[in-house]
Amino acid sequence: DAGVTQSPTHLIKTRGQQVTLRCSPISGHKSVSWYQQVLGQGPQFIFQYYEKEERGRGNFPDRFSARQFPNYSSELNVNALLLGDSALYLCASSLSTGEGYTFGSGTRLTVV
Amino acid sequence: ELKVEQNPLFLSMQEGKNYTIYCNYSTTSDRLYWYRQDPGKSLESLFVLLSNGAVKQEGRLMASLDTKARLSTLHITAAVHDLSATYFCAVSWATSYGKLTFGQGTILTVHP
């Protein structure tokens, strides 16, 4: 069975640009969460979606947005990129909102 | 503010020795998770602890949970080099399922 898949694996963007990251959850999982992990730190919660609705939002600016599609895949969008947005972006899926979470391999975003 | 604190942050061990990583959290939690992360890689789920007194073991790793003390421990028995990685604990709360709050991580290095 395929795990949580994220694309692209690596990305380099220029300050001010916009980026879209994609996540496909494990088949049957209806919940997707997004996390930002800056080098040397633990992951920080950005968003959670369940059944296509936003169920939680972390302390991130409005430049960050996300959505979940009918097939439960998800996109994370970041506008007006800053150097500080450089990080590993992780997607996690679960059966529901309170189950164990399986993480994808992440997207490494570098903003120059 | 919800806080999760791990200690130590850095742990250098000799092969064959035992040690414990501690995870303290600031308010009542419903679930506690332990993850392993290898350099440049994603998070691998190790344990999910659901109730007070829960103990789980897998190979040389054993995790326990004391909800009254708001403390979880990850005990390493007879360490081997393959256990070298960063270990994170994370907690979730009933009012915010889907949001995991992570500790800072413990970087474990096992030497021959």
CSV table of C-alpha atoms in Angstrom, one decimal:
chain,number,residue,atom,x,y,z
A,1,ASP,CA,0.0,0.0,0.0
A,2,ALA,CA,1.2,3.5,-0.8
A,3,GLY,CA,1.9,5.7,2.1
A,4,VAL,CA,1.4,9.4,2.3
A,5,THR,CA,2.9,10.9,-0.8
A,6,GLN,CA,4.1,14.5,-1.2
A,7,SER,CA,5.2,16.5,-4.2
A,8,PRO,CA,7.5,18.0,-5.1
A,9,THR,CA,10.3,16.6,-2.9
A,10,HIS,CA,12.5,19.7,-3.3
A,11,LEU,CA,11.7,23.2,-4.4
A,12,ILE,CA,13.7,26.5,-4.8
A,13,LYS,CA,11.7,29.7,-4.9
A,14,THR,CA,12.6,33.4,-4.9
A,15,ARG,CA,11.3,35.8,-2.2
A,16,GLY,CA,7.9,37.2,-3.1
A,17,GLN,CA,6.9,34.2,-5.2
A,18,GLN,CA,4.1,31.8,-4.5
A,19,VAL,CA,4.3,28.0,-4.0
A,20,THR,CA,1.9,25.1,-4.0
A,21,LEU,CA,2.7,21.9,-2.2
A,22,ARG,CA,0.7,18.7,-2.7
A,23,CYS,CA,-0.2,15.7,-0.5
A,24,SER,CA,-2.0,12.5,-1.2
A,25,PRO,CA,-3.1,10.7,2.0
A,26,ILE,CA,-3.1,6.9,2.6
A,27,SER,CA,-6.1,5.4,0.9
A,28,GLY,CA,-9.1,5.6,3.2
A,29,HIS,CA,-7.7,8.4,5.3
A,30,LYS,CA,-10.0,11.4,5.5
A,31,SER,CA,-7.8,13.7,7.6
A,32,VAL,CA,-4.8,15.6,6.4
A,33,SER,CA,-2.6,17.9,8.5
A,34,TRP,CA,0.3,20.2,7.4
A,35,TYR,CA,3.4,20.9,9.5
A,36,GLN,CA,6.4,23.2,9.0
A,37,GLN,CA,9.7,22.0,10.3
A,38,VAL,CA,12.5,24.5,10.4
A,39,LEU,CA,16.0,23.0,10.6
A,40,GLY,CA,16.8,21.9,14.2
A,41,GLN,CA,13.3,22.3,15.5
A,42,GLY,CA,10.2,20.2,16.0
A,43,PRO,CA,7.4,20.4,13.5
A,44,GLN,CA,4.9,23.2,13.9
A,45,PHE,CA,1.2,22.7,13.1
A,46,ILE,CA,-0.2,24.7,10.2
A,47,PHE,CA,-3.6,23.3,9.2
A,48,GLN,CA,-5.8,20.3,9.6
A,49,TYR,CA,-8.5,19.3,7.2
A,50,TYR,CA,-11.1,16.6,7.7
A,51,GLU,CA,-13.8,15.7,5.2
A,52,LYS,CA,-12.8,18.7,3.1
A,53,GLU,CA,-13.4,21.2,6.0
A,54,GLU,CA,-10.7,23.1,7.9
A,55,ARG,CA,-10.7,21.8,11.5
A,56,GLY,CA,-7.7,23.5,12.9
A,57,ARG,CA,-5.3,26.3,12.1
A,58,GLY,CA,-1.9,27.1,13.7
A,59,ASN,CA,-0.2,30.4,14.4
A,60,PHE,CA,0.7,31.1,10.8
A,61,PRO,CA,0.0,34.3,8.8
A,62,ASP,CA,-2.7,34.5,6.2
A,63,ARG,CA,-0.1,34.0,3.5
A,64,PHE,CA,-0.5,30.3,4.3
A,65,SER,CA,-3.7,28.6,3.0
A,66,ALA,CA,-4.8,25.1,2.2
A,67,ARG,CA,-7.6,23.1,0.9
A,68,GLN,CA,-8.7,19.5,0.7
A,69,PHE,CA,-10.3,17.9,-2.4
A,70,PRO,CA,-13.1,15.4,-2.7
A,71,ASN,CA,-10.5,12.6,-3.1
A,72,TYR,CA,-9.0,13.8,0.3
A,73,SER,CA,-5.8,15.0,-1.3
A,74,SER,CA,-4.7,18.4,-0.2
A,75,GLU,CA,-2.7,21.4,-1.3
A,76,LEU,CA,-0.8,23.9,0.9
A,77,ASN,CA,-0.3,27.4,-0.7
A,78,VAL,CA,2.1,30.0,0.5
A,79,ASN,CA,2.1,33.5,-1.0
A,80,ALA,CA,4.7,36.2,-0.9
A,81,LEU,CA,7.4,33.9,0.2
A,82,LEU,CA,9.9,35.1,2.8
A,83,LEU,CA,13.4,33.7,3.5
A,84,GLY,CA,12.0,32.4,6.8
A,85,ASP,CA,9.6,30.1,5.0
A,86,SER,CA,12.5,27.9,4.1
A,87,ALA,CA,11.7,24.6,5.8
A,88,LEU,CA,10.6,21.0,5.4
A,89,TYR,CA,6.9,20.9,4.9
A,90,LEU,CA,5.3,17.7,6.2
A,91,CYS,CA,1.9,16.3,5.5
A,92,ALA,CA,0.3,13.7,7.8
A,93,SER,CA,-2.8,11.7,7.2
A,94,SER,CA,-5.1,9.8,9.6
A,95,LEU,CA,-8.4,7.9,9.5
A,96,SER,CA,-10.2,10.6,11.5
A,97,THR,CA,-9.2,13.6,13.6
A,98,GLY,CA,-8.0,11.7,16.6
A,99,GLU,CA,-6.2,8.7,15.2
A,100,GLY,CA,-2.5,8.0,14.9
A,101,TYR,CA,-0.8,10.1,12.2
A,102,THR,CA,1.4,8.9,9.3
A,103,PHE,CA,3.7,11.4,7.9
A,104,GLY,CA,4.9,11.8,4.3
A,105,SER,CA,8.5,12.2,3.3
A,106,GLY,CA,8.0,16.0,3.0
A,107,THR,CA,8.8,18.8,0.6
A,108,ARG,CA,12.0,20.7,1.2
A,109,LEU,CA,11.4,24.4,0.3
A,110,THR,CA,14.3,26.8,0.0
A,111,VAL,CA,13.5,30.5,-0.5
A,112,VAL,CA,16.4,32.5,-1.9
B,1,GLU,CA,0.3,28.3,26.0
B,2,LEU,CA,0.6,24.6,25.5
B,3,LYS,CA,4.2,23.5,25.9
B,4,VAL,CA,6.0,20.2,25.4
B,5,GLU,CA,9.6,20.0,26.7
B,6,GLN,CA,12.1,17.2,26.1
B,7,ASN,CA,15.3,16.5,27.9
B,8,PRO,CA,18.0,16.0,27.2
B,9,LEU,CA,18.2,17.8,23.9
B,10,PHE,CA,21.5,16.0,23.0
B,11,LEU,CA,22.4,12.5,24.1
B,12,SER,CA,25.7,10.8,23.4
B,13,MET,CA,25.7,7.1,24.4
B,14,GLN,CA,28.0,4.2,24.2
B,15,GLU,CA,26.7,1.0,22.6
B,16,GLY,CA,25.3,-1.4,25.1
B,17,LYS,CA,24.3,1.3,27.6
B,18,ASN,CA,20.8,2.3,28.8
B,19,TYR,CA,19.3,5.7,28.9
B,20,THR,CA,16.0,7.6,29.2
B,21,ILE,CA,14.5,10.5,27.3
B,22,TYR,CA,12.0,12.6,29.2
B,23,CYS,CA,8.9,14.4,27.8
B,24,ASN,CA,7.0,16.9,30.0
B,25,TYR,CA,3.8,18.6,28.8
B,26,SER,CA,2.0,21.5,30.3
B,27,THR,CA,-1.7,20.6,30.3
B,28,THR,CA,-3.8,17.5,30.3
B,29,SER,CA,-3.3,15.5,27.2
B,30,ASP,CA,-5.3,12.8,25.6
B,31,ARG,CA,-2.7,11.1,23.5
B,32,LEU,CA,1.1,11.1,23.5
B,33,TYR,CA,3.2,10.1,20.5
B,34,TRP,CA,6.8,9.3,20.0
B,35,TYR,CA,8.4,9.7,16.6
B,36,ARG,CA,11.9,9.0,15.2
B,37,GLN,CA,13.5,11.2,12.5
B,38,ASP,CA,16.6,10.3,10.6
B,39,PRO,CA,18.6,13.2,9.0
B,40,GLY,CA,16.8,14.7,6.0
B,41,LYS,CA,14.0,12.2,6.4
B,42,SER,CA,10.4,12.3,7.5
B,43,LEU,CA,8.9,11.2,10.9
B,44,GLU,CA,8.5,7.5,11.7
B,45,SER,CA,5.8,6.7,14.2
B,46,LEU,CA,7.2,4.7,17.2
B,47,PHE,CA,4.5,4.6,19.8
B,48,VAL,CA,1.0,6.1,20.6
B,49,LEU,CA,0.2,6.2,24.3
B,50,LEU,CA,-3.5,6.7,25.2
B,51,SER,CA,-4.0,6.3,28.9
B,52,ASN,CA,-2.3,6.7,32.3
B,53,GLY,CA,0.1,3.9,33.0
B,54,ALA,CA,0.4,2.8,29.4
B,55,VAL,CA,3.6,1.1,28.5
B,56,LYS,CA,4.6,0.0,25.0
B,57,GLN,CA,7.8,-1.8,23.9
B,58,GLU,CA,9.3,-2.4,20.5
B,59,GLY,CA,12.8,-3.9,20.4
B,60,ARG,CA,15.2,-1.9,22.5
B,61,LEU,CA,12.7,1.0,23.0
B,62,MET,CA,10.1,1.2,25.7
B,63,ALA,CA,7.7,4.1,26.2
B,64,SER,CA,5.5,4.9,29.2
B,65,LEU,CA,3.0,7.5,30.2
B,66,ASP,CA,2.1,9.1,33.5
B,67,THR,CA,-0.8,11.5,32.9
B,68,LYS,CA,-0.9,12.7,36.5
B,69,ALA,CA,2.7,13.8,36.3
B,70,ARG,CA,2.3,14.9,32.7
B,71,LEU,CA,5.4,12.9,31.8
B,72,SER,CA,6.3,10.4,29.3
B,73,THR,CA,9.6,8.5,29.1
B,74,LEU,CA,11.3,6.7,26.2
B,75,HIS,CA,13.8,4.2,27.6
B,76,ILE,CA,16.6,2.8,25.5
B,77,THR,CA,18.0,-0.5,26.4
B,78,ALA,CA,21.5,-1.7,25.3
B,79,ALA,CA,21.8,1.0,22.7
B,80,VAL,CA,23.1,0.1,19.2
B,81,HIS,CA,24.4,2.4,16.5
B,82,ASP,CA,21.2,2.0,14.4
B,83,LEU,CA,19.3,3.9,17.1
B,84,SER,CA,21.1,7.1,16.3
B,85,ALA,CA,18.4,9.6,15.2
B,86,THR,CA,16.3,12.5,16.5
B,87,TYR,CA,13.4,11.5,18.7
B,88,PHE,CA,10.3,13.7,19.2
B,89,CYS,CA,7.5,13.4,21.5
B,90,ALA,CA,4.2,15.1,20.6
B,91,VAL,CA,0.8,15.5,22.4
B,92,SER,CA,-2.7,16.1,21.2
B,93,TRP,CA,-5.6,17.4,23.2
B,94,ALA,CA,-9.3,16.5,23.0
B,95,THR,CA,-10.3,20.0,22.0
B,96,SER,CA,-7.8,20.1,19.1
B,97,TYR,CA,-7.6,16.7,17.6
B,98,GLY,CA,-5.5,16.9,14.5
B,99,LYS,CA,-3.1,19.3,16.0
B,100,LEU,CA,0.1,17.7,17.4
B,101,THR,CA,2.3,19.8,19.5
B,102,PHE,CA,5.9,18.6,19.4
B,103,GLY,CA,8.8,18.8,21.7
B,104,GLN,CA,12.1,20.2,20.6
B,105,GLY,CA,13.5,16.8,19.8
B,106,THR,CA,16.4,14.8,21.4
B,107,ILE,CA,19.4,14.1,19.1
B,108,LEU,CA,20.7,10.7,20.0
B,109,THR,CA,24.1,9.5,18.9
B,110,VAL,CA,25.3,6.0,19.8
B,111,HIS,CA,29.0,5.5,19.7
B,112,PRO,CA,30.8,2.1,19.4
